[in-house]
CSV table of C-alpha atoms and ligand atoms in Angstrom, one decimal:
chain,number,residue,atom,x,y,z
Z,1,MET,CA,-15.3,-40.2,5.2
Z,2,SER,CA,-15.6,-36.8,3.6
Z,3,ILE,CA,-18.1,-34.1,4.5
Z,4,THR,CA,-19.8,-31.7,2.0
Z,5,TYR,CA,-20.8,-28.1,2.5
Z,6,LEU,CA,-23.2,-26.0,0.4
Z,7,ALA,CA,-22.2,-22.3,0.5
Z,8,THR,CA,-21.7,-19.1,-1.3
Z,9,ILE,CA,-18.0,-18.2,-1.1
Z,10,MET,CA,-16.6,-14.7,-1.2
Z,11,GLN,CA,-12.7,-14.5,-1.3
Z,12,THR,CA,-9.8,-12.7,-2.9
Z,13,PRO,CA,-7.5,-15.0,-4.9
Z,14,ARG,CA,-5.6,-12.0,-6.1
Z,15,ARG,CA,-5.2,-8.5,-4.8
Z,16,HIS,CA,-8.0,-6.2,-6.0
Z,17,HIS,CA,-10.1,-9.2,-7.1
Z,18,LEU,CA,-13.2,-10.4,-5.4
Z,19,GLU,CA,-14.3,-13.9,-6.4
Z,20,VAL,CA,-17.9,-15.0,-5.7
Z,21,LEU,CA,-18.6,-18.7,-6.0
Z,22,ARG,CA,-22.4,-19.0,-5.6
Z,23,ASN,CA,-24.0,-22.2,-4.3
Z,24,VAL,CA,-21.0,-24.4,-4.5
Z,25,ARG,CA,-20.6,-27.8,-2.9
Z,26,ILE,CA,-17.3,-28.2,-1.2
Z,27,GLU,CA,-16.1,-31.6,-0.3
Z,28,VAL,CA,-13.6,-31.9,2.6
Z,29,ASP,CA,-11.6,-35.1,3.3
Z,30,ASP,CA,-10.7,-36.6,6.6
Z,31,GLY,CA,-7.4,-34.7,6.7
Z,32,GLY,CA,-9.3,-31.4,6.4
Z,33,ALA,CA,-8.4,-30.8,2.8
Z,34,MET,CA,-10.8,-29.6,0.1
Z,35,VAL,CA,-11.0,-32.3,-2.6
Z,36,SER,CA,-13.7,-30.7,-4.8
Z,37,ILE,CA,-15.6,-27.5,-5.2
Z,38,GLU,CA,-18.5,-27.7,-7.7
Z,39,PRO,CA,-21.3,-25.3,-8.6
Z,40,VAL,CA,-24.5,-27.1,-7.8
Z,41,GLY,CA,-27.2,-24.5,-7.4
Z,42,ALA,CA,-29.5,-23.6,-4.5
Z,43,GLY,CA,-31.4,-26.5,-3.0
Z,44,ALA,CA,-28.8,-29.1,-3.8
Z,45,HIS,CA,-27.9,-31.7,-1.1
Z,46,ALA,CA,-25.0,-31.4,1.2
Z,47,ASP,CA,-24.1,-32.6,4.8
Z,48,VAL,CA,-24.0,-29.0,5.9
Z,49,VAL,CA,-26.2,-26.4,4.1
Z,50,LEU,CA,-25.5,-22.8,4.9
Z,51,SER,CA,-28.5,-20.4,4.8
Z,52,PRO,CA,-28.9,-18.3,1.7
Z,53,THR,CA,-28.1,-15.1,3.7
Z,54,THR,CA,-24.7,-16.5,4.8
Z,55,VAL,CA,-21.4,-15.8,3.2
Z,56,LEU,CA,-18.5,-18.2,3.5
Z,57,LEU,CA,-15.0,-16.6,3.8
Z,58,PRO,CA,-11.6,-18.2,4.1
Z,59,GLY,CA,-10.3,-18.2,7.7
Z,60,LEU,CA,-8.3,-15.2,8.8
Z,61,VAL,CA,-4.6,-15.4,9.3
Z,62,ASP,CA,-3.3,-13.2,12.2
Z,63,THR,CA,0.5,-13.0,11.5
Z,64,HIS,CA,1.4,-11.2,14.7
Z,65,ILE,CA,-0.1,-11.5,18.2
Z,66,HIS,CA,1.4,-11.5,21.7
Z,67,ALA,CA,-0.5,-14.1,23.8
Z,68,PRO,CA,0.7,-12.9,27.2
Z,69,GLN,CA,-0.5,-9.3,26.5
Z,70,TRP,CA,-4.2,-10.5,26.3
Z,71,PRO,CA,-5.0,-9.3,29.9
Z,72,GLN,CA,-3.8,-5.7,29.0
Z,73,LEU,CA,-5.9,-5.4,25.8
Z,74,GLY,CA,-7.1,-1.8,25.5
Z,75,THR,CA,-4.7,-0.2,28.1
Z,76,GLY,CA,-1.5,1.9,28.2
Z,77,LEU,CA,-1.6,3.0,24.6
Z,78,ASP,CA,-0.8,6.6,25.2
Z,79,LEU,CA,2.8,5.7,26.2
Z,80,PRO,CA,5.9,5.4,23.9
Z,81,LEU,CA,6.8,1.9,23.0
Z,82,GLU,CA,9.8,1.7,25.3
Z,83,THR,CA,7.9,2.9,28.3
Z,84,TRP,CA,4.9,0.7,27.6
Z,85,LEU,CA,7.2,-2.4,27.3
Z,86,PHE,CA,9.0,-1.8,30.6
Z,87,GLU,CA,6.1,-0.5,32.7
Z,88,HIS,CA,3.2,-2.5,31.4
Z,89,THR,CA,4.1,-5.3,29.1
Z,90,PHE,CA,7.2,-7.1,30.7
Z,91,PRO,CA,5.6,-7.2,34.2
Z,92,LEU,CA,2.4,-8.9,32.7
Z,93,GLU,CA,4.4,-11.2,30.5
Z,94,SER,CA,6.5,-12.3,33.4
Z,95,LYS,CA,3.2,-13.2,35.3
Z,96,LEU,CA,2.4,-15.5,32.3
Z,97,THR,CA,5.4,-17.6,33.1
Z,98,ASP,CA,3.2,-19.0,35.9
Z,99,PRO,CA,1.4,-22.1,34.6
Z,100,GLY,CA,-1.6,-21.4,36.8
Z,101,PHE,CA,-2.2,-18.0,35.3
Z,102,ALA,CA,-1.4,-19.3,31.8
Z,103,ALA,CA,-4.0,-22.0,32.2
Z,104,GLU,CA,-6.7,-19.2,32.7
Z,105,VAL,CA,-5.4,-16.9,30.0
Z,106,TRP,CA,-4.6,-19.1,27.1
Z,107,PRO,CA,-8.0,-20.8,26.6
Z,108,ASP,CA,-9.8,-17.5,26.9
Z,109,LEU,CA,-7.6,-15.9,24.3
Z,110,VAL,CA,-7.7,-18.8,21.8
Z,111,ALA,CA,-11.5,-19.1,22.1
Z,112,THR,CA,-12.0,-15.4,21.6
Z,113,LEU,CA,-9.7,-15.3,18.5
Z,114,LEU,CA,-11.6,-18.3,17.0
Z,115,ALA,CA,-14.9,-16.5,17.6
Z,116,HIS,CA,-13.6,-13.6,15.6
Z,117,GLY,CA,-12.7,-15.9,12.7
Z,118,THR,CA,-8.9,-16.1,13.3
Z,119,THR,CA,-8.2,-19.7,12.2
Z,120,THR,CA,-4.4,-19.2,12.1
Z,121,ALA,CA,-2.4,-17.2,14.6
Z,122,VAL,CA,1.3,-16.5,14.8
Z,123,TYR,CA,2.0,-16.1,18.5
Z,124,TYR,CA,4.7,-14.6,20.7
Z,125,ALA,CA,4.3,-16.6,23.9
Z,126,THR,CA,6.6,-16.0,26.9
Z,127,ILE,CA,10.2,-16.6,27.8
Z,128,SER,CA,9.0,-19.8,29.7
Z,129,VAL,CA,9.3,-23.0,27.8
Z,130,GLU,CA,6.6,-24.5,30.0
Z,131,THR,CA,3.9,-21.9,29.4
Z,132,THR,CA,4.9,-21.6,25.7
Z,133,THR,CA,4.2,-25.4,25.3
Z,134,MET,CA,0.9,-24.9,27.2
Z,135,LEU,CA,-0.2,-22.3,24.6
Z,136,ALA,CA,0.7,-24.7,21.8
Z,137,GLU,CA,-1.3,-27.4,23.6
Z,138,THR,CA,-4.3,-25.1,24.0
Z,139,CYS,CA,-4.2,-24.3,20.2
Z,140,ALA,CA,-3.9,-28.0,19.3
Z,141,THR,CA,-6.8,-29.1,21.6
Z,142,THR,CA,-9.1,-26.2,20.8
Z,143,GLY,CA,-8.3,-26.5,17.1
Z,144,GLN,CA,-6.6,-23.4,16.1
Z,145,ARG,CA,-3.8,-23.5,13.5
Z,146,ALA,CA,-0.9,-21.8,15.1
Z,147,LEU,CA,2.8,-21.0,15.1
Z,148,VAL,CA,3.9,-20.6,18.6
Z,149,GLY,CA,7.2,-18.9,19.6
Z,150,ARG,CA,9.1,-19.0,22.9
Z,151,VAL,CA,10.4,-15.4,23.2
Z,152,ALA,CA,14.2,-15.1,23.3
Z,153,MET,CA,15.5,-12.0,25.0
Z,154,ASP,CA,18.8,-11.7,26.9
Z,155,HIS,CA,20.2,-8.2,26.3
Z,156,PRO,CA,20.6,-6.1,29.5
Z,157,ASP,CA,19.7,-2.8,27.7
Z,158,GLY,CA,16.4,-4.0,26.2
Z,159,THR,CA,15.1,-6.2,29.0
Z,160,PRO,CA,14.5,-5.9,32.8
Z,161,THR,CA,16.6,-8.1,35.1
Z,162,TRP,CA,13.5,-10.0,36.1
Z,163,TYR,CA,12.3,-10.9,32.7
Z,164,ARG,CA,15.2,-12.1,30.5
Z,165,ASP,CA,17.1,-15.2,29.6
Z,166,HIS,CA,20.1,-15.7,31.9
Z,167,ASP,CA,22.5,-15.4,29.0
Z,168,ALA,CA,22.7,-16.2,25.3
Z,169,GLN,CA,23.5,-19.9,25.9
Z,170,ALA,CA,20.5,-20.3,28.2
Z,171,GLY,CA,18.3,-18.5,25.7
Z,172,LEU,CA,19.5,-20.8,22.9
Z,173,ALA,CA,19.0,-23.9,25.0
Z,174,ALA,CA,15.4,-22.8,26.0
Z,175,SER,CA,14.5,-22.0,22.4
Z,176,ALA,CA,15.8,-25.4,21.1
Z,177,GLU,CA,13.9,-27.2,24.0
Z,178,SER,CA,10.7,-25.2,23.1
Z,179,ILE,CA,11.0,-26.5,19.5
Z,180,GLU,CA,11.3,-30.0,20.6
Z,181,GLN,CA,8.4,-29.8,23.1
Z,182,ILE,CA,6.0,-28.3,20.5
Z,183,ARG,CA,7.0,-30.8,17.9
Z,184,ALA,CA,6.5,-33.6,20.4
Z,185,LEU,CA,2.8,-32.6,20.7
Z,186,GLY,CA,2.5,-34.2,17.3
Z,187,SER,CA,-0.3,-31.7,16.2
Z,188,ALA,CA,-0.9,-31.2,12.5
Z,189,LEU,CA,-2.1,-27.7,13.4
Z,190,VAL,CA,0.7,-26.4,15.6
Z,191,GLU,CA,4.3,-25.7,14.9
Z,192,PRO,CA,7.1,-23.8,16.7
Z,193,ILE,CA,8.6,-20.6,15.4
Z,194,ILE,CA,12.0,-19.1,16.5
Z,195,THR,CA,11.3,-15.8,18.1
Z,196,PRO,CA,14.0,-13.3,19.0
Z,197,ARG,CA,11.9,-10.5,20.5
Z,198,PHE,CA,13.7,-7.7,18.7
Z,199,ALA,CA,17.3,-6.5,18.3
Z,200,PRO,CA,17.3,-4.2,21.3
Z,201,ALA,CA,16.4,-7.2,23.6
Z,202,CYS,CA,18.9,-9.6,22.1
Z,203,THR,CA,22.7,-9.9,22.2
Z,204,ASP,CA,24.7,-10.6,19.0
Z,205,GLU,CA,25.5,-14.1,20.4
Z,206,LEU,CA,21.8,-14.9,20.8
Z,207,LEU,CA,20.8,-13.5,17.4
Z,208,ARG,CA,23.5,-15.4,15.7
Z,209,GLY,CA,22.7,-18.6,17.6
Z,210,LEU,CA,19.0,-18.4,16.7
Z,211,GLY,CA,20.0,-17.9,13.0
Z,212,ASP,CA,22.0,-21.1,13.2
Z,213,LEU,CA,19.1,-22.8,15.0
Z,214,ALA,CA,16.8,-21.8,12.1
Z,215,ALA,CA,19.2,-23.2,9.6
Z,216,SER,CA,19.7,-26.5,11.4
Z,217,THR,CA,16.0,-27.1,12.3
Z,218,GLY,CA,14.2,-25.4,9.3
Z,219,VAL,CA,11.9,-23.7,11.8
Z,220,ARG,CA,10.5,-20.4,10.7
Z,221,VAL,CA,11.6,-17.1,12.4
Z,222,GLN,CA,9.6,-14.1,13.6
Z,223,THR,CA,10.9,-10.8,15.2
Z,224,HIS,CA,10.0,-7.1,15.3
Z,225,CYS,CA,11.9,-4.9,12.7
Z,226,SER,CA,12.1,-1.2,12.1
Z,227,GLU,CA,8.9,-0.7,14.0
Z,228,SER,CA,9.4,2.8,15.4
Z,229,ASP,CA,11.9,5.8,15.1
Z,230,TRP,CA,13.5,4.5,18.3
Z,231,GLU,CA,13.9,0.9,17.1
Z,232,HIS,CA,14.9,1.8,13.6
Z,233,GLY,CA,17.5,4.3,14.9
Z,234,TYR,CA,18.8,1.8,17.5
Z,235,ALA,CA,19.9,-0.6,14.9
Z,236,PHE,CA,22.0,2.0,13.0
Z,237,GLU,CA,23.6,3.1,16.3
Z,238,ARG,CA,24.4,-0.5,17.4
Z,239,PHE,CA,25.1,-2.2,14.1
Z,240,ALA,CA,25.9,0.7,11.8
Z,241,MET,CA,23.4,-0.7,9.4
Z,242,SER,CA,19.6,-1.1,9.2
Z,243,ASP,CA,17.7,-3.5,11.4
Z,244,THR,CA,17.0,-5.7,8.3
Z,245,GLU,CA,20.7,-5.8,7.3
Z,246,ALA,CA,21.7,-6.7,10.8
Z,247,LEU,CA,19.1,-9.5,11.1
Z,248,ASP,CA,20.1,-10.8,7.7
Z,249,GLY,CA,23.7,-10.9,8.9
Z,250,PHE,CA,22.7,-13.1,11.7
Z,251,GLY,CA,20.9,-15.5,9.4
Z,252,LEU,CA,17.4,-14.5,10.5
Z,253,ILE,CA,16.1,-13.2,7.2
Z,254,ARG,CA,14.9,-16.4,5.6
Z,255,ASP,CA,12.0,-17.8,3.5
Z,256,HIS,CA,8.8,-17.1,5.5
Z,257,THR,CA,10.5,-15.0,8.2
Z,258,VAL,CA,7.8,-12.8,9.7
Z,259,LEU,CA,8.9,-9.2,10.5
Z,260,ALA,CA,6.4,-7.4,12.6
Z,261,HIS,CA,5.5,-3.7,11.7
Z,262,GLY,CA,8.4,-2.7,9.4
Z,263,ASP,CA,7.1,0.9,9.1
Z,264,HIS,CA,10.5,2.4,8.6
Z,265,LEU,CA,11.9,-0.2,6.1
Z,266,GLY,CA,13.9,1.5,3.3
Z,267,ASP,CA,13.9,0.5,-0.3
Z,268,ASP,CA,17.0,-1.6,0.1
Z,269,ASP,CA,15.4,-3.4,3.1
Z,270,LEU,CA,12.3,-4.1,0.9
Z,271,SER,CA,14.5,-5.6,-1.8
Z,272,THR,CA,16.3,-7.9,0.7
Z,273,LEU,CA,12.9,-9.1,2.0
Z,274,ALA,CA,11.5,-9.7,-1.6
Z,275,ALA,CA,14.6,-11.7,-2.5
Z,276,SER,CA,14.6,-13.9,0.6
Z,277,GLY,CA,10.9,-14.7,0.8
Z,278,ALA,CA,10.6,-13.0,4.2
Z,279,GLY,CA,7.8,-10.5,4.7
Z,280,VAL,CA,6.0,-8.1,6.9
Z,281,ALA,CA,3.2,-8.5,9.4
Z,282,HIS,CA,1.3,-5.3,8.9
Z,283,CYS,CA,-0.4,-4.2,12.1
Z,284,PRO,CA,-2.2,-1.0,11.2
Z,285,LEU,CA,-3.9,-0.2,14.5
Z,286,SER,CA,-0.8,-0.8,16.7
Z,287,ASN,CA,1.3,1.2,14.3
Z,288,ALA,CA,-0.8,4.3,14.9
Z,289,TYR,CA,0.2,4.1,18.6
Z,290,PHE,CA,3.8,2.9,18.6
Z,291,ALA,CA,5.3,3.1,15.1
Z,292,ASN,CA,5.5,6.9,14.5
Z,293,ALA,CA,4.6,6.3,10.9
Z,294,VAL,CA,2.2,4.5,8.6
Z,295,PHE,CA,3.4,1.2,7.0
Z,296,PRO,CA,3.5,1.7,3.2
Z,297,ALA,CA,1.6,-1.6,2.4
Z,298,ARG,CA,1.2,-0.8,-1.2
Z,299,ARG,CA,4.8,0.1,-1.7
Z,300,ALA,CA,5.9,-3.1,0.0
Z,301,LEU,CA,3.5,-5.2,-2.1
Z,302,GLU,CA,4.6,-3.5,-5.3
Z,303,ALA,CA,8.2,-4.2,-4.3
Z,304,GLY,CA,7.3,-7.9,-4.3
Z,305,VAL,CA,7.4,-8.2,-0.5
Z,306,ARG,CA,5.1,-10.7,1.2
Z,307,VAL,CA,2.6,-8.9,3.5
Z,308,GLY,CA,0.1,-10.3,6.0
Z,309,LEU,CA,-2.1,-8.6,8.6
Z,310,GLY,CA,-1.6,-8.7,12.4
Z,311,THR,CA,-3.5,-7.5,15.4
Z,312,ASP,CA,-0.4,-7.1,17.5
Z,313,VAL,CA,-2.5,-7.6,20.6
Z,314,ALA,CA,-2.1,-5.7,22.8
Z,315,GLY,CA,-0.3,-3.0,21.0
Z,316,GLY,CA,-3.4,-3.1,18.9
Z,317,ALA,CA,-6.5,-3.0,21.0
Z,318,GLN,CA,-8.8,-5.2,18.9
Z,319,PRO,CA,-8.6,-9.0,18.8
Z,320,GLY,CA,-10.1,-9.6,15.4
Z,321,LEU,CA,-8.6,-9.3,11.9
Z,322,LEU,CA,-11.6,-7.9,10.1
Z,323,THR,CA,-11.3,-4.6,12.0
Z,324,GLN,CA,-7.6,-4.6,11.0
Z,325,CYS,CA,-8.7,-4.9,7.4
Z,326,ALA,CA,-10.8,-1.7,7.8
Z,327,ASP,CA,-7.9,0.0,9.7
Z,328,ALA,CA,-5.4,-1.0,7.0
Z,329,VAL,CA,-7.6,0.8,4.5
Z,330,THR,CA,-8.0,3.8,6.8
Z,331,MET,CA,-4.3,4.2,7.5
Z,332,SER,CA,-3.4,3.9,3.8
Z,333,ARG,CA,-5.7,6.8,3.2
Z,334,LEU,CA,-4.1,8.9,5.8
Z,335,LEU,CA,-0.7,8.1,4.2
Z,336,ASP,CA,-2.0,8.8,0.8
Z,337,ASP,CA,-3.7,12.2,1.6
Z,338,GLY,CA,-1.4,13.3,4.5
Z,339,VAL,CA,-2.7,14.6,7.7
Z,340,ASP,CA,-1.6,18.3,8.1
Z,341,ALA,CA,-4.2,20.5,6.5
Z,342,ARG,CA,-1.8,23.5,6.7
Z,343,LEU,CA,0.2,21.9,3.9
Z,344,ALA,CA,-1.0,22.2,0.3
Z,345,ALA,CA,-2.8,19.1,-0.8
Z,346,ASP,CA,-0.1,18.0,-3.3
Z,347,GLU,CA,2.6,18.2,-0.6
Z,348,ARG,CA,0.7,16.6,2.3
Z,349,GLY,CA,0.7,12.9,1.6
Z,350,VAL,CA,2.4,10.1,-0.3
Z,351,ALA,CA,0.4,9.7,-3.5
Z,352,GLY,CA,-0.2,6.2,-4.6
Z,353,SER,CA,-0.4,4.7,-1.1
Z,354,ARG,CA,-4.1,3.9,-0.8
Z,355,ILE,CA,-5.3,0.3,-0.8
Z,356,SER,CA,-8.8,-1.2,-1.2
Z,357,ILE,CA,-10.8,-3.4,1.0
Z,358,THR,CA,-10.1,-6.3,-1.3
Z,359,ASP,CA,-6.4,-5.6,-1.0
Z,360,ALA,CA,-6.7,-5.6,2.8
Z,361,PHE,CA,-8.8,-8.8,2.9
Z,362,TRP,CA,-6.2,-10.4,0.6
Z,363,MET,CA,-3.4,-9.6,3.1
Z,364,ALA,CA,-5.6,-11.0,5.9
Z,365,THR,CA,-6.0,-14.3,4.1
Z,366,VAL,CA,-3.9,-15.2,1.0
Z,367,GLY,CA,-1.1,-12.7,1.9
Z,368,GLY,CA,-0.8,-14.1,5.4
Z,369,ALA,CA,-0.9,-17.7,4.2
Z,370,ASP,CA,1.8,-17.0,1.6
Z,371,LEU,CA,3.9,-15.2,4.2
Z,372,LEU,CA,3.8,-18.3,6.3
Z,373,GLY,CA,3.8,-20.9,3.6
Z,374,LEU,CA,0.7,-22.6,4.9
Z,375,PRO,CA,-2.0,-24.2,2.6
Z,376,VAL,CA,-4.8,-21.9,3.9
Z,377,GLY,CA,-6.2,-18.4,3.0
Z,378,LEU,CA,-8.3,-19.4,0.1
Z,379,LEU,CA,-11.1,-21.9,-0.4
Z,380,GLU,CA,-9.7,-24.0,-3.2
Z,381,VAL,CA,-9.0,-27.6,-3.9
Z,382,GLY,CA,-5.8,-28.8,-2.2
Z,383,ARG,CA,-5.9,-26.3,0.6
Z,384,GLN,CA,-7.2,-26.9,4.1
Z,385,PHE,CA,-10.8,-26.1,4.9
Z,386,ASP,CA,-10.3,-23.2,7.3
Z,387,ALA,CA,-13.4,-21.1,6.9
Z,388,VAL,CA,-15.7,-18.5,8.5
Z,389,ALA,CA,-19.5,-18.3,8.0
Z,390,VAL,CA,-21.0,-14.9,8.3
Z,391,ASP,CA,-24.7,-14.3,8.5
Z,392,THR,CA,-25.7,-11.1,6.7
Z,393,ALA,CA,-29.2,-11.0,8.2
Z,394,ARG,CA,-28.9,-11.3,11.9
Z,395,PRO,CA,-31.7,-9.2,13.6
Z,396,GLY,CA,-30.1,-6.2,15.3
Z,397,SER,CA,-26.9,-6.3,13.4
Z,398,PRO,CA,-25.7,-3.2,11.4
Z,399,LEU,CA,-24.6,-5.7,8.8
Z,400,ARG,CA,-27.6,-5.7,6.4
Z,401,VAL,CA,-27.8,-6.5,2.7
Z,402,TRP,CA,-30.5,-4.6,0.8
Z,403,ASP,CA,-32.1,-6.1,-2.3
Z,404,GLY,CA,-31.7,-3.8,-5.3
Z,405,VAL,CA,-29.1,-1.8,-3.5
Z,406,ASP,CA,-26.2,-4.0,-2.6
Z,407,ASP,CA,-24.3,-5.9,-5.3
Z,408,ASP,CA,-21.5,-8.4,-4.6
Z,409,ASP,CA,-18.8,-5.7,-4.1
Z,410,ARG,CA,-20.9,-3.8,-1.6
Z,411,THR,CA,-22.0,-7.0,0.2
Z,412,PHE,CA,-18.4,-8.0,0.5
Z,413,GLU,CA,-17.3,-4.6,1.8
Z,414,LYS,CA,-20.1,-4.6,4.3
Z,415,VAL,CA,-19.1,-8.1,5.5
Z,416,VAL,CA,-15.4,-7.1,6.1
Z,417,ARG,CA,-16.2,-3.8,7.7
Z,418,LEU,CA,-19.2,-4.7,9.8
Z,419,ALA,CA,-19.2,-8.4,10.8
Z,420,THR,CA,-18.5,-9.0,14.5
Z,421,PRO,CA,-18.4,-12.3,16.3
Z,422,ALA,CA,-22.2,-12.1,16.9
Z,423,ASP,CA,-22.6,-12.4,13.0
Z,424,ILE,CA,-20.1,-15.3,12.8
Z,425,THR,CA,-22.2,-18.5,12.9
Z,426,ASP,CA,-19.5,-21.1,12.2
Z,427,VAL,CA,-15.7,-21.3,12.2
Z,428,TRP,CA,-13.9,-24.4,10.8
Z,429,VAL,CA,-10.3,-25.2,11.1
Z,430,SER,CA,-9.0,-28.2,9.0
Z,431,GLY,CA,-12.7,-29.3,8.6
Z,432,ARG,CA,-13.4,-29.2,12.4
Z,433,ARG,CA,-16.1,-26.9,13.6
Z,434,VAL,CA,-14.3,-24.8,16.4
Z,435,ALA,CA,-16.5,-21.8,17.1
Z,436,GLY,CA,-19.6,-19.8,16.1
Z,437,THR,CA,-22.9,-18.7,17.3
Z,438,ALA,CA,-25.0,-21.3,15.4
J,501,GUN,N1,8.9,-4.6,20.2
J,501,GUN,C1,9.4,-5.5,21.1
J,501,GUN,N2,8.5,-6.1,21.8
J,501,GUN,C2,7.3,-5.5,21.4
J,501,GUN,C3,5.9,-5.8,21.8
J,501,GUN,O1,5.6,-6.6,22.7
J,501,GUN,N3,5.0,-5.1,21.0
J,501,GUN,C4,5.4,-4.2,20.1
J,501,GUN,N4,4.4,-3.6,19.4
J,501,GUN,N5,6.6,-3.9,19.7
J,501,GUN,C5,7.6,-4.7,20.4
J,502,FE,FE1,4.4,-6.9,18.4
């Protein structure tokens, strides 16, 4: 049996372009797919009628988040990436190989993300097959669409003795086992993703083996790439080529490969990504702390590279993707204008770098869906009904729409910049209601 919804939709089918579908009836079938979207007018009948002050958005796609870093959200961000990893992150991640602790953390994280409107998340879990499968199970039962990756890391230089795969063979076996366990859950929402942490944490043998595993299983790949000066430079020292070229040589740059950060990608790297169908998880807030540069989102998009948005929890200290939309715009302005006022205005920044709020929301929805190859990100017939209802009239909220002042563009910008979980009344994934205040 299908279910119908009456709502006003705001979404961005193309970059720069806000589409408003007023008072449409959306019919969703048993499989969670939208089968019709018809304009019907206010007051028409539907199974679920959203209030006239509510805006329906496509669900948000977080293309990069570290589940075991959830308990350190908001801490340690004054450290350089290498120090933060070894002193804060690896000790915490190793605690999340304990199923007892994972059973506390995973449901809290997934529920919080859903309440923020994150209907799809691309996770780094831990090096433990067991707690990685537990995360996939949590997503499946709670109803969040997810790609869940067991983290592979075996290189003595880039990992501590107490948190690494024993050797490349053990890492490959564990990654293959993780794929089988996640697939065996039989969830329509959750899939595995092959996850070499990043080049400094992986031996050549592991990287090559994971590339072969991707080819033989068809499973997507994620890793970090050219994130910071240190990581970008490390690749040239070890491989005598860029991070992207090295990953490509190991068979890891494939259609829908997700490269986190990518701030230091060169033009040749961008061409390689555009040609392969791989893309970047742009994590604007985290980049301000760890990347030593602003990711040139507009340059990458104009080069034909797929780009989605990511929180990079806990490198980014905010769990929701709407704040990342605002941050992506802010960072693009800093890149465009430059930041050192002692330089002349025309020498200060990289002109042509700024993006709009519609560009940012497009990355958070359509861009992420396209990067992953999932039928979400837009409320249109044939895609899955992953959607977020935002009330624009909650008493006490700074999100306010004023008659005679706010047109559609302004209303949309306010929703993206100002909505918090308190304003999100409903969240649906594949037609199932999974969060919301209503
Ligand atoms: N590079 C390798 N691991 C990590 C991580 O956990 N966070 C970030 N931001 N970069 C990484
Ligand atoms: Fe990351």
